[in-house]
Amino acid sequence: MKKIIIALSIAFSCAIPTAAFADQAACEAKAVSKEGKPLYGAAKDASVKKCMGSAPADSGCEAKAVSKDGKPLYGAAKTASIKKCEGGK
């Protein structure tokens, strides 16, 4: 029984990073300029980071950063709203 549990834990630990690498590889493939040429350096890093997205908690708090009128907040008001949503981290 212990051998089965160990084998399954090893299999799952190897499978999870593979999915993350597959997402990153797909994002790297999408990192192209407006002319269709591949990006390099900081531009590529920024594009991949944007494609991978931010943490789910961040995106939820950003979506909640709206004014009383329902318009999105900007600048210091947005930052304050996000900090309040995250619990003042």
Coordinates of C-alpha atoms in Angstrom, one line a residue:
M1 CA 0.0 0.0 0.0
K2 CA 2.8 2.4 0.8
K3 CA 4.5 1.7 -2.5
I4 CA 1.3 2.7 -4.4
I5 CA 0.9 5.9 -2.4
I6 CA 4.6 6.8 -3.0
A7 CA 4.2 6.0 -6.7
L8 CA 1.1 8.1 -7.1
S9 CA 2.6 11.0 -5.2
I10 CA 5.7 11.0 -7.5
A11 CA 3.5 10.8 -10.6
F12 CA 1.4 13.7 -9.5
S13 CA 4.4 15.8 -8.5
C14 CA 5.9 15.3 -11.9
A15 CA 2.7 16.1 -13.8
I16 CA 1.9 19.4 -12.1
P17 CA 5.0 21.3 -13.2
T18 CA 4.6 19.9 -16.7
A19 CA 1.2 21.7 -17.0
A20 CA 2.8 25.0 -15.9
F21 CA 5.6 24.6 -18.4
A22 CA 3.1 23.9 -21.1
D23 CA 1.3 27.2 -20.3
Q24 CA 4.5 29.1 -20.3
A25 CA 5.6 27.5 -23.6
A26 CA 2.2 28.6 -25.2
C27 CA 2.7 32.1 -23.9
E28 CA 6.2 32.3 -25.2
A29 CA 4.9 31.2 -28.6
K30 CA 2.4 34.1 -28.5
A31 CA 5.1 36.6 -27.6
V32 CA 5.4 38.3 -31.0
S33 CA 5.5 42.0 -32.1
K34 CA 2.9 43.7 -34.2
E35 CA 4.9 42.9 -37.3
G36 CA 4.8 39.2 -36.3
K37 CA 8.5 38.9 -35.3
P38 CA 9.4 37.1 -32.1
L39 CA 10.1 39.3 -29.0
Y40 CA 13.3 39.1 -27.0
G41 CA 14.5 40.2 -23.6
A42 CA 12.4 42.4 -21.4
A43 CA 9.6 42.7 -24.0
K44 CA 9.3 38.9 -24.2
D45 CA 9.3 38.6 -20.4
A46 CA 6.6 41.2 -20.0
S47 CA 4.5 39.5 -22.7
V48 CA 4.8 36.1 -21.1
K49 CA 4.1 37.5 -17.6
K50 CA 0.9 39.2 -19.0
C51 CA -0.1 36.0 -20.8
M52 CA 0.3 33.9 -17.7
G53 CA -1.8 36.3 -15.7
S54 CA -1.6 37.4 -12.2
A55 CA -2.7 35.6 -9.1
P56 CA -6.4 34.8 -8.8
A57 CA -6.8 37.0 -5.7
D58 CA -5.3 40.0 -7.5
S59 CA -7.6 39.7 -10.5
G60 CA -10.6 39.4 -8.3
C61 CA -9.7 42.5 -6.3
E62 CA -8.9 44.4 -9.5
A63 CA -12.3 43.5 -10.8
K64 CA -13.9 44.9 -7.6
A65 CA -12.0 48.2 -7.9
V66 CA -14.9 50.2 -9.3
S67 CA -16.5 53.6 -8.3
K68 CA -20.0 54.1 -7.0
D69 CA -21.0 54.7 -10.6
G70 CA -19.6 51.4 -11.7
K71 CA -16.7 52.9 -13.6
P72 CA -13.2 51.3 -13.1
L73 CA -10.9 53.1 -10.6
Y74 CA -7.4 54.4 -11.6
G75 CA -4.3 55.5 -9.8
A76 CA -4.2 55.9 -6.0
A77 CA -7.9 55.1 -5.7
K78 CA -7.4 51.8 -7.4
T79 CA -4.4 50.9 -5.4
A80 CA -6.2 51.7 -2.1
S81 CA -9.2 49.6 -3.1
I82 CA -7.0 46.6 -4.0
K83 CA -5.1 46.9 -0.7
K84 CA -8.4 47.0 1.2
C85 CA -9.7 44.0 -0.7
E86 CA -6.6 42.0 -0.1
G87 CA -6.8 42.7 3.6
G88 CA -4.0 45.4 3.8
K89 CA -1.1 43.1 2.8

